[in-house]
Amino acid sequence: MNEQYDILGTMVRDYASIYWKETKEKTQQRKSKQVFYFSMEFLLGRLLVNNMQNLGIYHIARDGLQDLGINIHELEEKETDAGLGNGGLGRLAACLMDSLASCGYPGFGVSIRYEYGFFRQKIVNGRQVEVPDQWLSLGNVWEIRKPKHAVEVRFYGEIDRRQDEHGRIHFQLKNCEHVRCVPYDIPIIGYKNKITNTLRLWSAEPSSENLPRDKDFHSYLNETRELCHGLYPDDSTEKGKLLRLKQQYFFVSATLQSVLRNHARRNPDFENLPELYVFHLNDTHPILAIPELMRLLMDEYLYEWNDAWEITRRCFAYTNHTVMTEALERWPINFVQTLLPRIYLIIEEINRRFEKQVFEMTGNYDLARSMSIIKDQMIHMAPMAIVGSYSVNGVAQLHSDILKADIFNNYYTLFPEKFFNVTNGITHRRWLVFFNRHLTKLLTSLIGNTFISDASDLSKLVAHADDPSVQAAFLQVKQIRKDILAKYILAHNGIAVDVNSLFDVQVKRLHSYKRQLLNVFHIIYQYFKIKNEQNSDIKRTYIFAAKAAPSYRFAKNVIELINAVAAKVNNDAIVSKFMKVVFIENYDVSKAEIIMPAADISEQISTAGKEASGTGNMKMMLNGAITLGTLDGANVEIHELVKDENMILFGLRSEDVTRLYQEHRYNAYEIYRNDANIRRIIDSLKDGTFGPESAFDEIYNEIIYKNDEFFVLQDFNDYVKAQQTAAIWYQNQLQWAKKCLLNIAFAGKFSSDRTIRDYVENIWQLKEIVEYED
Ligand SMILES: *Cc1c(COP(=O)(O)O)cnc(C)c1O
């Protein structure tokens, strides 16, 4: 079976390679501007179905295989997920790549060919256990090794300064360590338009010519191997690990060297670099690309500082993904000095000139210091990104507004022209058309299939939302999808869930700001209520899936609590008649493809102001779920479209949250003391209801002793009311279906095709390579 999968995959790849070559040739011939999307993460998931569908050969292949007695779905299951990402940020990168090609724009994604992807999660005795993800162990049919395009990247060493006869100082690195970087290319196939771009993943190998003199070959070999060993399993806390810094420089240096080498072959100089390339930085992780481009232009191609800087700052654009200050990347100076001595000098000089510029603009020395890239013996990556780029964008309107008003306010005041918003999106082909065929079939029967290449046509569904027969048909589709998920849950969790119950879904990384805890507290509240009343308004199935960073103790404790509550609830003879709680192990793209289509309620309950955008919210909206959420991230834009009648809002607004932080008036203990329901829930963490007395201390301490940083208790009662609204709405099934249909109808805005067009128009300025099929 694996062999059959390999053969099919290889055939698909070879078929795509014709278009791949054509796209490259056209881009070269026409000197089309290209985007290079630098990202430490690409959470691709599986590619077989997506690639065959985009090539328009899925149905032929399916029928052909059937004639041979082979079930294509069984082959599909043989593919391992490419899990080169932690969550939302990496999945966004993958969706953007799909839409870039599908909208007909040329470009590359660039990253690292990690030997191990994001860890696989097992739940053992209710707790998370991390297992390495050996995603390459059976090979990867999509990649092609390109040794001809290898380059060398250098680490460590000392700087040698030499002055030439014109008085110009030349910098050279001596005694550095060389690593050979070999690219593996993966085709990114556009939807039925023949355009095929490249995802280039760099792999580290020992250099064949420049071996270190002061190190034995064995340690050199090991260090080189280690470089691409694995993805850091954390997207929001800074690990301060030298290896991660090495990874960051490794792939940006390799990419820029190969771009410049290629450019130099075809152009007399680099003046036109910004007309031919935009280097997009997905968060600050690849930000060393800025000083690296300066280094290459000056040290290798002999540009003067001012000319090099003019080219550099016109090439870069940066996307910010978080306002959580602890997640803003910083590196100790000595790390960079040791590992990348020349890069450090360049950063220092960028900073010196920037401070001077701010002082000249404002006359305010303190301000210039406070905006500095180098402070407290640390290099601050976000300021460097802002200084070195012509564009800075947030990922949803609210988030972009917060960047301007709050964390980047000083920069915005001085450089307002750099700031943009580009609201995130998801590729609606993967997340609806290919993985929810049942719903797609209903939609095409109503509104045709133009929405597949133009998601705004989903709005045609508005005209059908009031039709009871369409509402009934939608409910039927939802039922089929809930059946599929229920079968999965039975097979993997051994829990029989009622497909007529409301499927209440919260699936995403486990993080305190995402507030899975608020959800669990409500479940505990319901548990006590049903135990007491022996009855309930509606039946519910609470579905969770989430990985916690291995070192994040609070998050792991929440997973334990979810599983402990699940065990209690599911085994209670009375309560389990009305509710079930399910934790689905190892959340990844393939799991999301099963879960999203089955959701009735989409839980998007982060503390307002903390979730930059969210994309899980978009996936579930597109599959006909109703969002129950706070006014946070892209929920704000969902609400603007579907209004109060079709979304359930609750909780603090982001202004309220800011005020509560500023005024220091929030007192979680007071709420605990004065609210009997809340007291009962919190006490249940300690009184043995769900486990030994100290089992949930991480959670208890967070709420009671650390004053509930994310306002779980503050928002609790409003959340309970929102859940009651959901129950009332759900009881009128046809009206419910109407709301779901309207959600689908308005979801077109959240296609990543729209996101790509926003980037192209406002930031990248690319032109389509027109090649649509007739
Ligand atoms: C979409 C997606 C995410 C992001 O979910 P959010 O709810 O936006 O945090 C994370 N992981 C996977 C596997 C996804 O598909």
JSON list of N, CA, C and O in Angstrom, two decimals, residues 472-509:
[
{"chain": "A", "resi": 472, "resn": "ALA", "atom": "N", "xyz": [-32.97, 22.25, 5.54]},
{"chain": "A", "resi": 472, "resn": "ALA", "atom": "CA", "xyz": [-33.03, 20.82, 5.88]},
{"chain": "A", "resi": 472, "resn": "ALA", "atom": "C", "xyz": [-31.87, 20.07, 5.23]},
{"chain": "A", "resi": 472, "resn": "ALA", "atom": "O", "xyz": [-31.25, 19.20, 5.85]},
{"chain": "A", "resi": 473, "resn": "ALA", "atom": "N", "xyz": [-31.57, 20.44, 3.98]},
{"chain": "A", "resi": 473, "resn": "ALA", "atom": "CA", "xyz": [-30.47, 19.78, 3.29]},
{"chain": "A", "resi": 473, "resn": "ALA", "atom": "C", "xyz": [-29.15, 20.05, 3.99]},
{"chain": "A", "resi": 473, "resn": "ALA", "atom": "O", "xyz": [-28.29, 19.17, 4.11]},
{"chain": "A", "resi": 474, "resn": "PHE", "atom": "N", "xyz": [-28.99, 21.29, 4.47]},
{"chain": "A", "resi": 474, "resn": "PHE", "atom": "CA", "xyz": [-27.76, 21.61, 5.20]},
{"chain": "A", "resi": 474, "resn": "PHE", "atom": "C", "xyz": [-27.65, 20.75, 6.46]},
{"chain": "A", "resi": 474, "resn": "PHE", "atom": "O", "xyz": [-26.58, 20.20, 6.76]},
{"chain": "A", "resi": 475, "resn": "LEU", "atom": "N", "xyz": [-28.75, 20.63, 7.19]},
{"chain": "A", "resi": 475, "resn": "LEU", "atom": "CA", "xyz": [-28.72, 19.84, 8.43]},
{"chain": "A", "resi": 475, "resn": "LEU", "atom": "C", "xyz": [-28.32, 18.39, 8.14]},
{"chain": "A", "resi": 475, "resn": "LEU", "atom": "O", "xyz": [-27.62, 17.76, 8.92]},
{"chain": "A", "resi": 476, "resn": "GLN", "atom": "N", "xyz": [-28.79, 17.92, 7.00]},
{"chain": "A", "resi": 476, "resn": "GLN", "atom": "CA", "xyz": [-28.46, 16.55, 6.61]},
{"chain": "A", "resi": 476, "resn": "GLN", "atom": "C", "xyz": [-26.94, 16.39, 6.37]},
{"chain": "A", "resi": 476, "resn": "GLN", "atom": "O", "xyz": [-26.33, 15.42, 6.81]},
{"chain": "A", "resi": 477, "resn": "VAL", "atom": "N", "xyz": [-26.39, 17.37, 5.66]},
{"chain": "A", "resi": 477, "resn": "VAL", "atom": "CA", "xyz": [-24.94, 17.35, 5.41]},
{"chain": "A", "resi": 477, "resn": "VAL", "atom": "C", "xyz": [-24.18, 17.39, 6.73]},
{"chain": "A", "resi": 477, "resn": "VAL", "atom": "O", "xyz": [-23.24, 16.62, 6.96]},
{"chain": "A", "resi": 478, "resn": "LYS", "atom": "N", "xyz": [-24.60, 18.28, 7.59]},
{"chain": "A", "resi": 478, "resn": "LYS", "atom": "CA", "xyz": [-23.91, 18.41, 8.89]},
{"chain": "A", "resi": 478, "resn": "LYS", "atom": "C", "xyz": [-23.97, 17.09, 9.65]},
{"chain": "A", "resi": 478, "resn": "LYS", "atom": "O", "xyz": [-22.99, 16.64, 10.26]},
{"chain": "A", "resi": 479, "resn": "GLN", "atom": "N", "xyz": [-25.11, 16.43, 9.55]},
{"chain": "A", "resi": 479, "resn": "GLN", "atom": "CA", "xyz": [-25.28, 15.14, 10.22]},
{"chain": "A", "resi": 479, "resn": "GLN", "atom": "C", "xyz": [-24.28, 14.11, 9.70]},
{"chain": "A", "resi": 479, "resn": "GLN", "atom": "O", "xyz": [-23.67, 13.38, 10.48]},
{"chain": "A", "resi": 480, "resn": "ILE", "atom": "N", "xyz": [-24.11, 14.09, 8.37]},
{"chain": "A", "resi": 480, "resn": "ILE", "atom": "CA", "xyz": [-23.15, 13.15, 7.77]},
{"chain": "A", "resi": 480, "resn": "ILE", "atom": "C", "xyz": [-21.75, 13.42, 8.33]},
{"chain": "A", "resi": 480, "resn": "ILE", "atom": "O", "xyz": [-21.02, 12.50, 8.70]},
{"chain": "A", "resi": 481, "resn": "ARG", "atom": "N", "xyz": [-21.39, 14.71, 8.39]},
{"chain": "A", "resi": 481, "resn": "ARG", "atom": "CA", "xyz": [-20.05, 15.05, 8.86]},
{"chain": "A", "resi": 481, "resn": "ARG", "atom": "C", "xyz": [-19.89, 14.74, 10.36]},
{"chain": "A", "resi": 481, "resn": "ARG", "atom": "O", "xyz": [-18.82, 14.36, 10.81]},
{"chain": "A", "resi": 482, "resn": "LYS", "atom": "N", "xyz": [-20.97, 14.92, 11.11]},
{"chain": "A", "resi": 482, "resn": "LYS", "atom": "CA", "xyz": [-20.89, 14.58, 12.54]},
{"chain": "A", "resi": 482, "resn": "LYS", "atom": "C", "xyz": [-20.78, 13.06, 12.71]},
{"chain": "A", "resi": 482, "resn": "LYS", "atom": "O", "xyz": [-20.08, 12.58, 13.61]},
{"chain": "A", "resi": 483, "resn": "ASP", "atom": "N", "xyz": [-21.43, 12.33, 11.84]},
{"chain": "A", "resi": 483, "resn": "ASP", "atom": "CA", "xyz": [-21.30, 10.86, 11.86]},
{"chain": "A", "resi": 483, "resn": "ASP", "atom": "C", "xyz": [-19.86, 10.44, 11.65]},
{"chain": "A", "resi": 483, "resn": "ASP", "atom": "O", "xyz": [-19.35, 9.55, 12.33]},
{"chain": "A", "resi": 484, "resn": "ILE", "atom": "N", "xyz": [-19.23, 11.07, 10.65]},
{"chain": "A", "resi": 484, "resn": "ILE", "atom": "CA", "xyz": [-17.83, 10.74, 10.35]},
{"chain": "A", "resi": 484, "resn": "ILE", "atom": "C", "xyz": [-16.95, 11.00, 11.57]},
{"chain": "A", "resi": 484, "resn": "ILE", "atom": "O", "xyz": [-16.13, 10.17, 11.97]},
{"chain": "A", "resi": 485, "resn": "LEU", "atom": "N", "xyz": [-17.14, 12.16, 12.19]},
{"chain": "A", "resi": 485, "resn": "LEU", "atom": "CA", "xyz": [-16.33, 12.48, 13.37]},
{"chain": "A", "resi": 485, "resn": "LEU", "atom": "C", "xyz": [-16.65, 11.54, 14.53]},
{"chain": "A", "resi": 485, "resn": "LEU", "atom": "O", "xyz": [-15.75, 11.08, 15.24]},
{"chain": "A", "resi": 486, "resn": "ALA", "atom": "N", "xyz": [-17.95, 11.24, 14.68]},
{"chain": "A", "resi": 486, "resn": "ALA", "atom": "CA", "xyz": [-18.35, 10.34, 15.77]},
{"chain": "A", "resi": 486, "resn": "ALA", "atom": "C", "xyz": [-17.69, 8.96, 15.61]},
{"chain": "A", "resi": 486, "resn": "ALA", "atom": "O", "xyz": [-17.24, 8.35, 16.60]},
{"chain": "A", "resi": 487, "resn": "LYS", "atom": "N", "xyz": [-17.61, 8.49, 14.38]},
{"chain": "A", "resi": 487, "resn": "LYS", "atom": "CA", "xyz": [-16.95, 7.20, 14.14]},
{"chain": "A", "resi": 487, "resn": "LYS", "atom": "C", "xyz": [-15.47, 7.28, 14.51]},
{"chain": "A", "resi": 487, "resn": "LYS", "atom": "O", "xyz": [-14.91, 6.35, 15.08]},
{"chain": "A", "resi": 488, "resn": "TYR", "atom": "N", "xyz": [-14.86, 8.40, 14.15]},
{"chain": "A", "resi": 488, "resn": "TYR", "atom": "CA", "xyz": [-13.44, 8.59, 14.48]},
{"chain": "A", "resi": 488, "resn": "TYR", "atom": "C", "xyz": [-13.25, 8.56, 16.00]},
{"chain": "A", "resi": 488, "resn": "TYR", "atom": "O", "xyz": [-12.34, 7.91, 16.52]},
{"chain": "A", "resi": 489, "resn": "ILE", "atom": "N", "xyz": [-14.14, 9.27, 16.70]},
{"chain": "A", "resi": 489, "resn": "ILE", "atom": "CA", "xyz": [-14.04, 9.35, 18.16]},
{"chain": "A", "resi": 489, "resn": "ILE", "atom": "C", "xyz": [-14.25, 7.97, 18.79]},
{"chain": "A", "resi": 489, "resn": "ILE", "atom": "O", "xyz": [-13.52, 7.56, 19.70]},
{"chain": "A", "resi": 490, "resn": "LEU", "atom": "N", "xyz": [-15.20, 7.23, 18.27]},
{"chain": "A", "resi": 490, "resn": "LEU", "atom": "CA", "xyz": [-15.44, 5.88, 18.80]},
{"chain": "A", "resi": 490, "resn": "LEU", "atom": "C", "xyz": [-14.20, 5.00, 18.59]},
{"chain": "A", "resi": 490, "resn": "LEU", "atom": "O", "xyz": [-13.77, 4.29, 19.50]},
{"chain": "A", "resi": 491, "resn": "ALA", "atom": "N", "xyz": [-13.63, 5.10, 17.40]},
{"chain": "A", "resi": 491, "resn": "ALA", "atom": "CA", "xyz": [-12.46, 4.26, 17.09]},
{"chain": "A", "resi": 491, "resn": "ALA", "atom": "C", "xyz": [-11.24, 4.66, 17.91]},
{"chain": "A", "resi": 491, "resn": "ALA", "atom": "O", "xyz": [-10.46, 3.80, 18.31]},
{"chain": "A", "resi": 492, "resn": "HIS", "atom": "N", "xyz": [-11.05, 5.95, 18.15]},
{"chain": "A", "resi": 492, "resn": "HIS", "atom": "CA", "xyz": [-9.81, 6.40, 18.79]},
{"chain": "A", "resi": 492, "resn": "HIS", "atom": "C", "xyz": [-9.94, 6.67, 20.27]},
{"chain": "A", "resi": 492, "resn": "HIS", "atom": "O", "xyz": [-8.96, 6.60, 21.01]},
{"chain": "A", "resi": 493, "resn": "ASN", "atom": "N", "xyz": [-11.12, 7.09, 20.73]},
{"chain": "A", "resi": 493, "resn": "ASN", "atom": "CA", "xyz": [-11.29, 7.38, 22.15]},
{"chain": "A", "resi": 493, "resn": "ASN", "atom": "C", "xyz": [-12.16, 6.35, 22.85]},
{"chain": "A", "resi": 493, "resn": "ASN", "atom": "O", "xyz": [-12.28, 6.37, 24.06]},
{"chain": "A", "resi": 494, "resn": "GLY", "atom": "N", "xyz": [-12.83, 5.51, 22.05]},
{"chain": "A", "resi": 494, "resn": "GLY", "atom": "CA", "xyz": [-13.74, 4.54, 22.66]},
{"chain": "A", "resi": 494, "resn": "GLY", "atom": "C", "xyz": [-14.96, 5.18, 23.29]},
{"chain": "A", "resi": 494, "resn": "GLY", "atom": "O", "xyz": [-15.59, 4.60, 24.16]},
{"chain": "A", "resi": 495, "resn": "ILE", "atom": "N", "xyz": [-15.29, 6.39, 22.88]},
{"chain": "A", "resi": 495, "resn": "ILE", "atom": "CA", "xyz": [-16.46, 7.09, 23.45]},
{"chain": "A", "resi": 495, "resn": "ILE", "atom": "C", "xyz": [-17.55, 7.16, 22.38]},
{"chain": "A", "resi": 495, "resn": "ILE", "atom": "O", "xyz": [-17.29, 7.59, 21.25]},
{"chain": "A", "resi": 496, "resn": "ALA", "atom": "N", "xyz": [-18.76, 6.73, 22.76]},
{"chain": "A", "resi": 496, "resn": "ALA", "atom": "CA", "xyz": [-19.88, 6.83, 21.82]},
{"chain": "A", "resi": 496, "resn": "ALA", "atom": "C", "xyz": [-20.57, 8.17, 22.04]},
{"chain": "A", "resi": 496, "resn": "ALA", "atom": "O", "xyz": [-21.14, 8.41, 23.10]},
{"chain": "A", "resi": 497, "resn": "VAL", "atom": "N", "xyz": [-20.47, 9.05, 21.05]},
{"chain": "A", "resi": 497, "resn": "VAL", "atom": "CA", "xyz": [-21.12, 10.35, 21.20]},
{"chain": "A", "resi": 497, "resn": "VAL", "atom": "C", "xyz": [-22.41, 10.36, 20.39]},
{"chain": "A", "resi": 497, "resn": "VAL", "atom": "O", "xyz": [-22.54, 9.65, 19.40]},
{"chain": "A", "resi": 498, "resn": "ASP", "atom": "N", "xyz": [-23.34, 11.19, 20.84]},
{"chain": "A", "resi": 498, "resn": "ASP", "atom": "CA", "xyz": [-24.65, 11.27, 20.20]},
{"chain": "A", "resi": 498, "resn": "ASP", "atom": "C", "xyz": [-24.58, 12.30, 19.07]},
{"chain": "A", "resi": 498, "resn": "ASP", "atom": "O", "xyz": [-24.35, 13.48, 19.31]},
{"chain": "A", "resi": 499, "resn": "VAL", "atom": "N", "xyz": [-24.79, 11.86, 17.84]},
{"chain": "A", "resi": 499, "resn": "VAL", "atom": "CA", "xyz": [-24.66, 12.80, 16.71]},
{"chain": "A", "resi": 499, "resn": "VAL", "atom": "C", "xyz": [-25.82, 13.81, 16.67]},
{"chain": "A", "resi": 499, "resn": "VAL", "atom": "O", "xyz": [-25.78, 14.77, 15.91]},
{"chain": "A", "resi": 500, "resn": "ASN", "atom": "N", "xyz": [-26.84, 13.58, 17.50]},
{"chain": "A", "resi": 500, "resn": "ASN", "atom": "CA", "xyz": [-27.90, 14.59, 17.59]},
{"chain": "A", "resi": 500, "resn": "ASN", "atom": "C", "xyz": [-27.62, 15.65, 18.65]},
{"chain": "A", "resi": 500, "resn": "ASN", "atom": "O", "xyz": [-28.39, 16.58, 18.81]},
{"chain": "A", "resi": 501, "resn": "SER", "atom": "N", "xyz": [-26.52, 15.48, 19.35]},
{"chain": "A", "resi": 501, "resn": "SER", "atom": "CA", "xyz": [-26.16, 16.50, 20.33]},
{"chain": "A", "resi": 501, "resn": "SER", "atom": "C", "xyz": [-25.44, 17.65, 19.63]},
{"chain": "A", "resi": 501, "resn": "SER", "atom": "O", "xyz": [-24.97, 17.51, 18.50]},
{"chain": "A", "resi": 502, "resn": "LEU", "atom": "N", "xyz": [-25.38, 18.79, 20.33]},
{"chain": "A", "resi": 502, "resn": "LEU", "atom": "CA", "xyz": [-24.64, 19.93, 19.77]},
{"chain": "A", "resi": 502, "resn": "LEU", "atom": "C", "xyz": [-23.14, 19.66, 19.88]},
{"chain": "A", "resi": 502, "resn": "LEU", "atom": "O", "xyz": [-22.65, 19.38, 20.98]},
{"chain": "A", "resi": 503, "resn": "PHE", "atom": "N", "xyz": [-22.43, 19.73, 18.76]},
{"chain": "A", "resi": 503, "resn": "PHE", "atom": "CA", "xyz": [-20.97, 19.55, 18.79]},
{"chain": "A", "resi": 503, "resn": "PHE", "atom": "C", "xyz": [-20.31, 20.90, 19.04]},
{"chain": "A", "resi": 503, "resn": "PHE", "atom": "O", "xyz": [-20.31, 21.78, 18.18]},
{"chain": "A", "resi": 504, "resn": "ASP", "atom": "N", "xyz": [-19.77, 21.02, 20.23]},
{"chain": "A", "resi": 504, "resn": "ASP", "atom": "CA", "xyz": [-19.19, 22.29, 20.69]},
{"chain": "A", "resi": 504, "resn": "ASP", "atom": "C", "xyz": [-17.67, 22.12, 20.64]},
{"chain": "A", "resi": 504, "resn": "ASP", "atom": "O", "xyz": [-17.11, 21.33, 21.40]},
{"chain": "A", "resi": 505, "resn": "VAL", "atom": "N", "xyz": [-17.02, 22.82, 19.73]},
{"chain": "A", "resi": 505, "resn": "VAL", "atom": "CA", "xyz": [-15.65, 22.48, 19.37]},
{"chain": "A", "resi": 505, "resn": "VAL", "atom": "C", "xyz": [-14.65, 23.59, 19.71]},
{"chain": "A", "resi": 505, "resn": "VAL", "atom": "O", "xyz": [-14.81, 24.74, 19.30]},
{"chain": "A", "resi": 506, "resn": "GLN", "atom": "N", "xyz": [-13.63, 23.22, 20.46]},
{"chain": "A", "resi": 506, "resn": "GLN", "atom": "CA", "xyz": [-12.49, 24.13, 20.65]},
{"chain": "A", "resi": 506, "resn": "GLN", "atom": "C", "xyz": [-11.21, 23.37, 20.32]},
{"chain": "A", "resi": 506, "resn": "GLN", "atom": "O", "xyz": [-10.74, 22.53, 21.10]},
{"chain": "A", "resi": 507, "resn": "VAL", "atom": "N", "xyz": [-10.67, 23.65, 19.15]},
{"chain": "A", "resi": 507, "resn": "VAL", "atom": "CA", "xyz": [-9.44, 22.97, 18.72]},
{"chain": "A", "resi": 507, "resn": "VAL", "atom": "C", "xyz": [-8.43, 24.03, 18.29]},
{"chain": "A", "resi": 507, "resn": "VAL", "atom": "O", "xyz": [-8.69, 24.85, 17.42]},
{"chain": "A", "resi": 508, "resn": "LYS", "atom": "N", "xyz": [-7.27, 24.02, 18.92]},
{"chain": "A", "resi": 508, "resn": "LYS", "atom": "CA", "xyz": [-6.20, 25.00, 18.68]},
{"chain": "A", "resi": 508, "resn": "LYS", "atom": "C", "xyz": [-5.08, 24.69, 19.66]},
{"chain": "A", "resi": 508, "resn": "LYS", "atom": "O", "xyz": [-5.25, 23.84, 20.53]},
{"chain": "A", "resi": 509, "resn": "ARG", "atom": "N", "xyz": [-3.92, 25.36, 19.52]},
{"chain": "A", "resi": 509, "resn": "ARG", "atom": "CA", "xyz": [-2.86, 25.17, 20.50]},
{"chain": "A", "resi": 509, "resn": "ARG", "atom": "C", "xyz": [-3.36, 25.48, 21.91]},
{"chain": "A", "resi": 509, "resn": "ARG", "atom": "O", "xyz": [-4.24, 26.32, 22.09]}
]
